[in-house]
Amino acid sequence: MVSTPTETSTEFKAIQDQALVLEFNQVGIADVPIVGGKNASLGEMIQQLASQGVNVPNGFATTAYAYRYFIESAELEHQLRQLFAQLDVDNVLSLQAVGQQARSLMLQTPFPQPLQDAIAAGYARLCAQYGEDTDVAVRSSATAEDLPDASFAGQQETYLNVHGLPGVLDACHRCFASIFTDRAISYRHQRGFDHFTIALSVGVQKMVRSDLAASGVMFSIDTETGCKDVAFVTAAYGLGENVVQGAVNPDEYFVFKPTLKQGFRPIVRKRLGTKEIKMVYDVGGSKLTKNITVPPCDRQLYAITDEEVLQLARWACLIEDHYTQVRGTYTPMDMEWAKDGITGELFIVQARPETVQSQKVGNVLKSYSLNGAQQHATVLTVGRAVGEMVGQGTAKVILDVNRINEFKPGEVLVTSRTDPDWEPIMKKASAIVTNRGGRNCHAAIIAREMGIPAIVGCGNATDLMHTGQDITVSCCEGEDGKVYDGLIPFEIREVALDNLPRTRTQIMMNVGNPDEAFSLATIPNDGVGLARLEFIIANQIQAHPLALIHYDRLTDELAHYKLADLTRHYDSKPEYFVDKLAKGVGAIAAAFYPKPVIVRMSDFKSNEYANLLGGKEFEPTEENPMIGWRGASRYYDDNYREGFALECEAMKRVRDDMGLTNVILMIPFCRTPDEGRQVLAEMAKNGLHRGENGLQVYVMCELPSNVILADEFSEVFDGFSIGSNDLTQLTLGLDRDSALVARLFDERNHAVKRMIKQVIQTAKIKQRKIGICGQAPSDYPEFARFLVEQGINSISLNPDSVLKTMLEIAEAEKF
């Protein structure tokens, strides 16, 4: 018989210390020594967050006292210590032998009757709430679990779809024995924990029927870059074990927390997973659960709705905020969720502190880069990059966990997927490559914890590589990780951020790829000086906007087919363009929020537009596209107006629906002030009113007319950004695409510098901001110094030149 928390805290604590079983609503975060981190966290959420709408299934936990009572009543400790005296934890065969004997000893020892009675009473109370022989999840929770620097995740066993008291007692007994799994023994040894001071609690929790719906994992932090402002949600069909263990490649979502809390809907990234299998109840079978194949049509659908993603992200914010307040320090969280296929309700079924990014030291920027030799190397396979590092060595292909004793330190582990049984060798690997899994699967989590790169979800890595092959695992080239044949030279750079100077001149970045945005945002910066829509359109959309609007008019059958395939997840083909563009820009804006992000509207030339899917039917043939129908002149033209409307709709969605009002829009290749007014009028027709909701609109300064009429342009626009490439070619009268005159192209030419000096002076007189986003200051330190001397407001640089140019600018500002 256990008491309730209404008693005095001293009396209740004394009862807790001797209780065999406690209900979840009787424990909280302070009770980790009694019921382990997992169960303490469930109780904490039920008591503190249920009133705020966070759903957590009810249950009960056996206590540390119950575990020790079991050990002491059967006098097991002496026998276990004798076993462990023979252990060589670094010898896989020794580890397996000792672990097997320890587990057998635990399982052969029956539970004492008082413990069986306490578990029976707890299960009876659960059945009274949910129904006779209610189905439960039975999970292990070590009393050292969920410490800030050690998660203990997956070290002990979990049993799903357990019915009836005999099944519950058997699962609890197996959980007790699992304190001596090979992986748990190895993990404790590595972390310096004594095997006999840690106890094990078992949580018995009502199952959520996610076998009929979906489940997944989410983090209140970006697990790759450590960005604190995003919630990262994964989802797949069926019970969540497949997502946790990396048996499936799940759907992935990034939600921007600051504007989510303000009531916006900021899903800034969304990626469809393959979701080939799902784990379900094995009704009438010999096992508790089984995996079945997901029909191909369902794989092409997202497992949950956007509204459900947003709800989960809101809960992630509530849980993180609560634990941060309780602990008195920022505490990002690692959570598991499930959707009930019968009721349609969402539930949080586990929550623990995140233990990798939250422990990183933030004053050193460490970056890896290949030296260019990869351009000539063979790419063996591609998957999801984990770790932003490079690792290399001899491949070791192992498909059976029973063969892990063959693995040698320093090899690259190549396998289908990993689970906690693989951990004794994962710590010895130089890198990990798997066929299956998403960025929150077991292999990814352990790789981060071990500080090694991993590429997961490659599909067929084990078929494409062989044991003994030299390979390089590159996770430093963006979201996609690549495995190269051979040992590719690479560099590691470390910069102490504490010693970097701060400059009066704003140092911004040129960012095109949304997949790299959160990583690039860790480099010291004052925002984004140029985000190009062309990169997103060419790489992530791939289609001409007018081909999507007028899809039925297309005569190109191949383009027709490819566009149908690209847009298969959308009810409307134009919505595909708007959604992809909004999420691409949204990811960049979120990564650098609340700093300004200057987004340049599309600046393809007609020949480049023609290369997009379906583009040839909507583009003219021009003799010199470089100075033809591009930039502003397209936006109000009847031949492109509809396409520009889609761009405007996407930018409006970023600012109004996602709440990312740090986005500043910029108009390229605007020849006259009147043309600028026409563009602003066109934007207003599409809901983008300059000045409304803080919207600023800049103009590119890349034509001599922009310089000569800078005073007039300043009456139309809020600021200027110098495009030194186009300004150079048009000042010097040369085509920068022509190899014949390439030798004459130089931004440092006196004529170009006079133009730049003049426009900076005019902008300052007119109190308009002016920066530069061209290539020159990235390439030439002396050019950067020239800009500082003229009093430019900001310099936007390629990411790889930010740190070195920052030092040059700081030096220039001394004079």
mmCIF file of N, CA and C in Angstrom, residues 183-286:
data_model
loop_
_atom_site.group_PDB
_atom_site.id
_atom_site.type_symbol
_atom_site.label_atom_id
_atom_site.label_comp_id
_atom_site.label_asym_id
_atom_site.label_seq_id
_atom_site.Cartn_x
_atom_site.Cartn_y
_atom_site.Cartn_z
ATOM 1 N N ARG A 183 25.381 -4.467 -23.898
ATOM 2 C CA ARG A 183 25.519 -3.040 -24.194
ATOM 3 C C ARG A 183 25.481 -2.205 -22.925
ATOM 4 N N ALA A 184 24.615 -2.603 -21.952
ATOM 5 C CA ALA A 184 24.517 -1.838 -20.707
ATOM 6 C C ALA A 184 25.795 -1.980 -19.881
ATOM 7 N N ILE A 185 26.343 -3.171 -19.847
ATOM 8 C CA ILE A 185 27.608 -3.387 -19.120
ATOM 9 C C ILE A 185 28.704 -2.523 -19.727
ATOM 10 N N SER A 186 28.804 -2.554 -21.073
ATOM 11 C CA SER A 186 29.836 -1.782 -21.767
ATOM 12 C C SER A 186 29.633 -0.286 -21.552
ATOM 13 N N TYR A 187 28.392 0.164 -21.629
ATOM 14 C CA TYR A 187 28.084 1.594 -21.482
ATOM 15 C C TYR A 187 28.459 2.089 -20.088
ATOM 16 N N ARG A 188 28.090 1.316 -19.064
ATOM 17 C CA ARG A 188 28.411 1.734 -17.695
ATOM 18 C C ARG A 188 29.913 1.784 -17.479
ATOM 19 N N HIS A 189 30.611 0.782 -18.021
ATOM 20 C CA HIS A 189 32.070 0.765 -17.876
ATOM 21 C C HIS A 189 32.685 1.999 -18.530
ATOM 22 N N GLN A 190 32.230 2.299 -19.734
ATOM 23 C CA GLN A 190 32.768 3.442 -20.479
ATOM 24 C C GLN A 190 32.510 4.755 -19.736
ATOM 25 N N ARG A 191 31.352 4.845 -19.081
ATOM 26 C CA ARG A 191 30.964 6.085 -18.401
ATOM 27 C C ARG A 191 31.412 6.124 -16.936
ATOM 28 N N GLY A 192 32.024 5.049 -16.461
ATOM 29 C CA GLY A 192 32.551 5.059 -15.100
ATOM 30 C C GLY A 192 31.526 4.814 -14.015
ATOM 31 N N PHE A 193 30.449 4.090 -14.330
ATOM 32 C CA PHE A 193 29.431 3.777 -13.325
ATOM 33 C C PHE A 193 29.667 2.378 -12.751
ATOM 34 N N ASP A 194 29.458 2.244 -11.458
ATOM 35 C CA ASP A 194 29.592 0.948 -10.783
ATOM 36 C C ASP A 194 28.360 0.090 -11.089
ATOM 37 N N HIS A 195 28.580 -1.150 -11.516
ATOM 38 C CA HIS A 195 27.476 -2.033 -11.893
ATOM 39 C C HIS A 195 26.538 -2.321 -10.721
ATOM 40 N N PHE A 196 27.036 -2.197 -9.497
ATOM 41 C CA PHE A 196 26.239 -2.644 -8.352
ATOM 42 C C PHE A 196 25.691 -1.501 -7.511
ATOM 43 N N THR A 197 25.969 -0.262 -7.918
ATOM 44 C CA THR A 197 25.333 0.863 -7.222
ATOM 45 C C THR A 197 24.104 1.336 -7.979
ATOM 46 N N ILE A 198 23.993 0.979 -9.244
ATOM 47 C CA ILE A 198 22.828 1.354 -10.051
ATOM 48 C C ILE A 198 21.726 0.323 -9.851
ATOM 49 N N ALA A 199 20.521 0.822 -9.684
ATOM 50 C CA ALA A 199 19.355 -0.060 -9.578
ATOM 51 C C ALA A 199 18.495 0.112 -10.817
ATOM 52 N N LEU A 200 17.500 -0.765 -10.956
ATOM 53 C CA LEU A 200 16.637 -0.694 -12.125
ATOM 54 C C LEU A 200 15.182 -0.599 -11.692
ATOM 55 N N SER A 201 14.487 0.376 -12.267
ATOM 56 C CA SER A 201 13.052 0.520 -12.083
ATOM 57 C C SER A 201 12.370 0.075 -13.376
ATOM 58 N N VAL A 202 11.163 -0.437 -13.257
ATOM 59 C CA VAL A 202 10.397 -0.844 -14.434
ATOM 60 C C VAL A 202 9.131 -0.012 -14.503
ATOM 61 N N GLY A 203 8.901 0.625 -15.659
ATOM 62 C CA GLY A 203 7.679 1.386 -15.877
ATOM 63 C C GLY A 203 6.670 0.546 -16.630
ATOM 64 N N VAL A 204 5.458 0.507 -16.127
ATOM 65 C CA VAL A 204 4.362 -0.207 -16.793
ATOM 66 C C VAL A 204 3.347 0.854 -17.210
ATOM 67 N N GLN A 205 3.221 1.089 -18.511
ATOM 68 C CA GLN A 205 2.454 2.222 -19.037
ATOM 69 C C GLN A 205 1.435 1.747 -20.059
ATOM 70 N N LYS A 206 0.244 2.336 -20.000
ATOM 71 C CA LYS A 206 -0.789 2.000 -20.984
ATOM 72 C C LYS A 206 -0.261 2.215 -22.396
ATOM 73 N N MET A 207 -0.434 1.203 -23.246
ATOM 74 C CA MET A 207 -0.002 1.318 -24.638
ATOM 75 C C MET A 207 -0.884 2.315 -25.390
ATOM 76 N N VAL A 208 -0.264 3.059 -26.265
ATOM 77 C CA VAL A 208 -0.978 3.895 -27.224
ATOM 78 C C VAL A 208 -1.058 3.097 -28.520
ATOM 79 N N ARG A 209 -2.239 3.013 -29.129
ATOM 80 C CA ARG A 209 -2.415 2.163 -30.304
ATOM 81 C C ARG A 209 -1.831 2.820 -31.559
ATOM 82 N N SER A 210 -0.552 3.131 -31.461
ATOM 83 C CA SER A 210 0.123 3.726 -32.617
ATOM 84 C C SER A 210 0.386 2.692 -33.697
ATOM 85 N N ASP A 211 0.202 1.400 -33.384
ATOM 86 C CA ASP A 211 0.305 0.384 -34.434
ATOM 87 C C ASP A 211 -0.751 0.619 -35.509
ATOM 88 N N LEU A 212 -1.823 1.325 -35.122
ATOM 89 C CA LEU A 212 -2.900 1.651 -36.058
ATOM 90 C C LEU A 212 -2.744 3.055 -36.631
ATOM 91 N N ALA A 213 -1.668 3.748 -36.254
ATOM 92 C CA ALA A 213 -1.479 5.121 -36.724
ATOM 93 C C ALA A 213 0.008 5.390 -36.961
ATOM 94 N N ALA A 214 0.603 6.206 -36.100
ATOM 95 C CA ALA A 214 1.997 6.610 -36.324
ATOM 96 C C ALA A 214 2.657 6.953 -34.996
ATOM 97 N N SER A 215 3.972 7.060 -35.034
ATOM 98 C CA SER A 215 4.737 7.430 -33.840
ATOM 99 C C SER A 215 6.083 7.954 -34.300
ATOM 100 N N GLY A 216 6.884 8.407 -33.336
ATOM 101 C CA GLY A 216 8.196 8.907 -33.720
ATOM 102 C C GLY A 216 8.959 9.489 -32.554
ATOM 103 N N VAL A 217 10.005 10.203 -32.893
ATOM 104 C CA VAL A 217 10.901 10.835 -31.933
ATOM 105 C C VAL A 217 10.947 12.312 -32.251
ATOM 106 N N MET A 218 11.098 13.148 -31.240
ATOM 107 C CA MET A 218 11.339 14.566 -31.508
ATOM 108 C C MET A 218 12.307 15.137 -30.485
ATOM 109 N N PHE A 219 13.010 16.156 -30.927
ATOM 110 C CA PHE A 219 13.961 16.879 -30.091
ATOM 111 C C PHE A 219 13.579 18.347 -30.082
ATOM 112 N N SER A 220 13.837 19.006 -28.965
ATOM 113 C CA SER A 220 13.566 20.447 -28.886
ATOM 114 C C SER A 220 14.794 21.250 -29.291
ATOM 115 N N ILE A 221 15.709 20.623 -30.028
ATOM 116 C CA ILE A 221 16.944 21.247 -30.490
ATOM 117 C C ILE A 221 17.316 20.563 -31.801
ATOM 118 N N ASP A 222 18.027 21.258 -32.680
ATOM 119 C CA ASP A 222 18.523 20.602 -33.882
ATOM 120 C C ASP A 222 19.673 19.694 -33.484
ATOM 121 N N THR A 223 19.493 18.413 -33.708
ATOM 122 C CA THR A 223 20.473 17.433 -33.238
ATOM 123 C C THR A 223 21.792 17.505 -33.994
ATOM 124 N N GLU A 224 21.815 18.154 -35.150
ATOM 125 C CA GLU A 224 23.057 18.264 -35.910
ATOM 126 C C GLU A 224 23.851 19.511 -35.536
ATOM 127 N N THR A 225 23.199 20.659 -35.567
ATOM 128 C CA THR A 225 23.919 21.925 -35.390
ATOM 129 C C THR A 225 23.824 22.481 -33.981
ATOM 130 N N GLY A 226 22.889 21.949 -33.186
ATOM 131 C CA GLY A 226 22.701 22.488 -31.847
ATOM 132 C C GLY A 226 21.868 23.750 -31.822
ATOM 133 N N CYS A 227 21.217 24.106 -32.939
ATOM 134 C CA CYS A 227 20.351 25.293 -32.957
ATOM 135 C C CYS A 227 19.218 25.104 -31.954
ATOM 136 N N LYS A 228 19.098 26.050 -31.025
ATOM 137 C CA LYS A 228 18.119 25.926 -29.953
ATOM 138 C C LYS A 228 16.702 26.343 -30.368
ATOM 139 N N ASP A 229 16.585 26.927 -31.552
ATOM 140 C CA ASP A 229 15.313 27.537 -31.936
ATOM 141 C C ASP A 229 14.421 26.640 -32.780
ATOM 142 N N VAL A 230 14.802 25.381 -32.979
ATOM 143 C CA VAL A 230 13.956 24.497 -33.774
ATOM 144 C C VAL A 230 13.599 23.244 -32.999
ATOM 145 N N ALA A 231 12.379 22.771 -33.241
ATOM 146 C CA ALA A 231 11.978 21.441 -32.799
ATOM 147 C C ALA A 231 12.095 20.519 -34.005
ATOM 148 N N PHE A 232 12.719 19.376 -33.806
ATOM 149 C CA PHE A 232 12.952 18.417 -34.883
ATOM 150 C C PHE A 232 12.067 17.201 -34.625
ATOM 151 N N VAL A 233 11.111 16.959 -35.520
ATOM 152 C CA VAL A 233 10.118 15.893 -35.341
ATOM 153 C C VAL A 233 10.295 14.850 -36.429
ATOM 154 N N THR A 234 10.286 13.569 -36.042
ATOM 155 C CA THR A 234 10.273 12.489 -37.033
ATOM 156 C C THR A 234 9.014 11.654 -36.834
ATOM 157 N N ALA A 235 8.556 11.041 -37.927
ATOM 158 C CA ALA A 235 7.301 10.280 -37.871
ATOM 159 C C ALA A 235 7.348 9.109 -38.837
ATOM 160 N N ALA A 236 6.793 7.973 -38.408
ATOM 161 C CA ALA A 236 6.644 6.801 -39.268
ATOM 162 C C ALA A 236 5.402 6.049 -38.822
ATOM 163 N N TYR A 237 4.955 5.135 -39.643
ATOM 164 C CA TYR A 237 3.762 4.353 -39.298
ATOM 165 C C TYR A 237 4.097 3.306 -38.241
ATOM 166 N N GLY A 238 3.085 2.987 -37.421
ATOM 167 C CA GLY A 238 3.210 1.895 -36.472
ATOM 168 C C GLY A 238 3.880 2.290 -35.169
ATOM 169 N N LEU A 239 4.236 1.267 -34.383
ATOM 170 C CA LEU A 239 4.874 1.487 -33.091
ATOM 171 C C LEU A 239 6.244 2.134 -33.268
ATOM 172 N N GLY A 240 6.674 2.877 -32.257
ATOM 173 C CA GLY A 240 7.844 3.714 -32.399
ATOM 174 C C GLY A 240 9.179 3.023 -32.375
ATOM 175 N N GLU A 241 9.210 1.744 -32.055
ATOM 176 C CA GLU A 241 10.487 1.051 -31.931
ATOM 177 C C GLU A 241 11.301 1.105 -33.217
ATOM 178 N N ASN A 242 10.620 1.040 -34.365
ATOM 179 C CA ASN A 242 11.347 1.076 -35.632
ATOM 180 C C ASN A 242 12.064 2.397 -35.861
ATOM 181 N N VAL A 243 11.450 3.502 -35.430
ATOM 182 C CA VAL A 243 12.091 4.805 -35.589
ATOM 183 C C VAL A 243 13.297 4.902 -34.659
ATOM 184 N N VAL A 244 13.105 4.485 -33.410
ATOM 185 C CA VAL A 244 14.179 4.568 -32.424
ATOM 186 C C VAL A 244 15.380 3.733 -32.851
ATOM 187 N N GLN A 245 15.120 2.545 -33.367
ATOM 188 C CA GLN A 245 16.204 1.636 -33.725
ATOM 189 C C GLN A 245 16.724 1.846 -35.136
ATOM 190 N N GLY A 246 16.102 2.735 -35.892
ATOM 191 C CA GLY A 246 16.604 3.007 -37.227
ATOM 192 C C GLY A 246 16.217 1.966 -38.257
ATOM 193 N N ALA A 247 15.140 1.228 -38.008
ATOM 194 C CA ALA A 247 14.696 0.218 -38.967
ATOM 195 C C ALA A 247 13.962 0.842 -40.145
ATOM 196 N N VAL A 248 13.525 2.098 -40.008
ATOM 197 C CA VAL A 248 12.853 2.801 -41.104
ATOM 198 C C VAL A 248 13.473 4.178 -41.282
ATOM 199 N N ASN A 249 13.293 4.726 -42.479
ATOM 200 C CA ASN A 249 13.661 6.112 -42.744
ATOM 201 C C ASN A 249 12.396 6.942 -42.594
ATOM 202 N N PRO A 250 12.261 7.704 -41.492
ATOM 203 C CA PRO A 250 10.997 8.377 -41.194
ATOM 204 C C PRO A 250 10.847 9.706 -41.927
ATOM 205 N N ASP A 251 9.642 10.251 -41.900
ATOM 206 C CA ASP A 251 9.418 11.638 -42.309
ATOM 207 C C ASP A 251 10.117 12.546 -41.302
ATOM 208 N N GLU A 252 10.551 13.724 -41.768
ATOM 209 C CA GLU A 252 11.244 14.661 -40.891
ATOM 210 C C GLU A 252 10.659 16.065 -41.038
ATOM 211 N N TYR A 253 10.576 16.776 -39.929
ATOM 212 C CA TYR A 253 10.037 18.133 -39.915
ATOM 213 C C TYR A 253 10.892 19.009 -39.000
ATOM 214 N N PHE A 254 11.095 20.255 -39.414
ATOM 215 C CA PHE A 254 11.688 21.257 -38.544
ATOM 216 C C PHE A 254 10.638 22.333 -38.290
ATOM 217 N N VAL A 255 10.432 22.663 -37.028
ATOM 218 C CA VAL A 255 9.479 23.708 -36.656
ATOM 219 C C VAL A 255 10.228 24.780 -35.874
ATOM 220 N N PHE A 256 10.013 26.044 -36.249
ATOM 221 C CA PHE A 256 10.742 27.155 -35.637
ATOM 222 C C PHE A 256 10.021 27.598 -34.363
ATOM 223 N N LYS A 257 10.662 27.410 -33.228
ATOM 224 C CA LYS A 257 10.009 27.575 -31.929
ATOM 225 C C LYS A 257 9.638 29.022 -31.581
ATOM 226 N N PRO A 258 10.508 30.018 -31.801
ATOM 227 C CA PRO A 258 10.152 31.380 -31.371
ATOM 228 C C PRO A 258 8.840 31.890 -31.956
ATOM 229 N N THR A 259 8.613 31.680 -33.270
ATOM 230 C CA THR A 259 7.361 32.188 -33.834
ATOM 231 C C THR A 259 6.209 31.194 -33.637
ATOM 232 N N LEU A 260 6.514 29.920 -33.420
ATOM 233 C CA LEU A 260 5.463 28.970 -33.038
ATOM 234 C C LEU A 260 4.814 29.426 -31.739
ATOM 235 N N LYS A 261 5.644 29.875 -30.789
ATOM 236 C CA LYS A 261 5.117 30.347 -29.502
ATOM 237 C C LYS A 261 4.276 31.617 -29.648
ATOM 238 N N GLN A 262 4.479 32.322 -30.751
ATOM 239 C CA GLN A 262 3.703 33.538 -30.999
ATOM 240 C C GLN A 262 2.400 33.250 -31.736
ATOM 241 N N GLY A 263 2.160 31.975 -32.056
ATOM 242 C CA GLY A 263 0.911 31.603 -32.707
ATOM 243 C C GLY A 263 1.003 31.372 -34.202
ATOM 244 N N PHE A 264 2.211 31.402 -34.770
ATOM 245 C CA PHE A 264 2.377 31.171 -36.201
ATOM 246 C C PHE A 264 2.519 29.675 -36.487
ATOM 247 N N ARG A 265 2.648 29.348 -37.770
ATOM 248 C CA ARG A 265 2.721 27.945 -38.216
ATOM 249 C C ARG A 265 4.029 27.708 -38.967
ATOM 250 N N PRO A 266 5.146 27.779 -38.273
ATOM 251 C CA PRO A 266 6.441 27.794 -38.962
ATOM 252 C C PRO A 266 7.076 26.421 -39.167
ATOM 253 N N ILE A 267 6.474 25.586 -39.999
ATOM 254 C CA ILE A 267 7.157 24.366 -40.426
ATOM 255 C C ILE A 267 8.111 24.784 -41.537
ATOM 256 N N VAL A 268 9.402 24.856 -41.223
ATOM 257 C CA VAL A 268 10.347 25.433 -42.172
ATOM 258 C C VAL A 268 11.064 24.376 -43.004
ATOM 259 N N ARG A 269 10.894 23.123 -42.649
ATOM 260 C CA ARG A 269 11.479 22.057 -43.461
ATOM 261 C C ARG A 269 10.638 20.807 -43.302
ATOM 262 N N LYS A 270 10.483 20.078 -44.398
ATOM 263 C CA LYS A 270 9.623 18.904 -44.393
ATOM 264 C C LYS A 270 10.192 17.915 -45.398
ATOM 265 N N ARG A 271 10.471 16.710 -44.952
ATOM 266 C CA ARG A 271 11.100 15.729 -45.831
ATOM 267 C C ARG A 271 10.388 14.394 -45.706
ATOM 268 N N LEU A 272 9.972 13.837 -46.828
ATOM 269 C CA LEU A 272 9.250 12.569 -46.846
ATOM 270 C C LEU A 272 10.214 11.410 -46.672
ATOM 271 N N GLY A 273 9.922 10.510 -45.723
ATOM 272 C CA GLY A 273 10.723 9.311 -45.530
ATOM 273 C C GLY A 273 10.177 8.144 -46.332
ATOM 274 N N THR A 274 10.953 7.086 -46.444
ATOM 275 C CA THR A 274 10.512 5.935 -47.244
ATOM 276 C C THR A 274 9.548 5.020 -46.484
ATOM 277 N N LYS A 275 9.718 4.876 -45.181
ATOM 278 C CA LYS A 275 8.765 4.177 -44.298
ATOM 279 C C LYS A 275 8.321 2.817 -44.862
ATOM 280 N N GLU A 276 9.279 1.944 -45.183
ATOM 281 C CA GLU A 276 8.938 0.686 -45.868
ATOM 282 C C GLU A 276 8.178 -0.299 -44.992
ATOM 283 N N ILE A 277 8.431 -0.297 -43.681
ATOM 284 C CA ILE A 277 7.794 -1.263 -42.789
ATOM 285 C C ILE A 277 7.175 -0.539 -41.604
ATOM 286 N N LYS A 278 6.282 -1.240 -40.917
ATOM 287 C CA LYS A 278 5.746 -0.708 -39.662
ATOM 288 C C LYS A 278 5.549 -1.847 -38.679
ATOM 289 N N MET A 279 5.737 -1.533 -37.393
ATOM 290 C CA MET A 279 5.575 -2.516 -36.337
ATOM 291 C C MET A 279 4.151 -2.438 -35.798
ATOM 292 N N VAL A 280 3.486 -3.600 -35.723
ATOM 293 C CA VAL A 280 2.097 -3.665 -35.269
ATOM 294 C C VAL A 280 1.941 -4.766 -34.227
ATOM 295 N N TYR A 281 0.785 -4.817 -33.581
ATOM 296 C CA TYR A 281 0.479 -5.911 -32.675
ATOM 297 C C TYR A 281 0.428 -7.232 -33.462
ATOM 298 N N ASP A 282 0.966 -8.271 -32.888
ATOM 299 C CA ASP A 282 0.882 -9.595 -33.497
ATOM 300 C C ASP A 282 -0.326 -10.312 -32.909
ATOM 301 N N VAL A 283 -1.496 -9.942 -33.382
ATOM 302 C CA VAL A 283 -2.743 -10.470 -32.825
ATOM 303 C C VAL A 283 -2.867 -11.957 -33.157
ATOM 304 N N GLY A 284 -2.929 -12.762 -32.115
ATOM 305 C CA GLY A 284 -3.084 -14.199 -32.308
ATOM 306 C C GLY A 284 -1.806 -14.907 -32.696
ATOM 307 N N GLY A 285 -0.717 -14.183 -32.788
ATOM 308 C CA GLY A 285 0.543 -14.802 -33.177
ATOM 309 C C GLY A 285 1.346 -15.230 -31.972
ATOM 310 N N SER A 286 2.559 -15.709 -32.250
ATOM 311 C CA SER A 286 3.399 -16.215 -31.163
ATOM 312 C C SER A 286 4.234 -15.115 -30.527
#
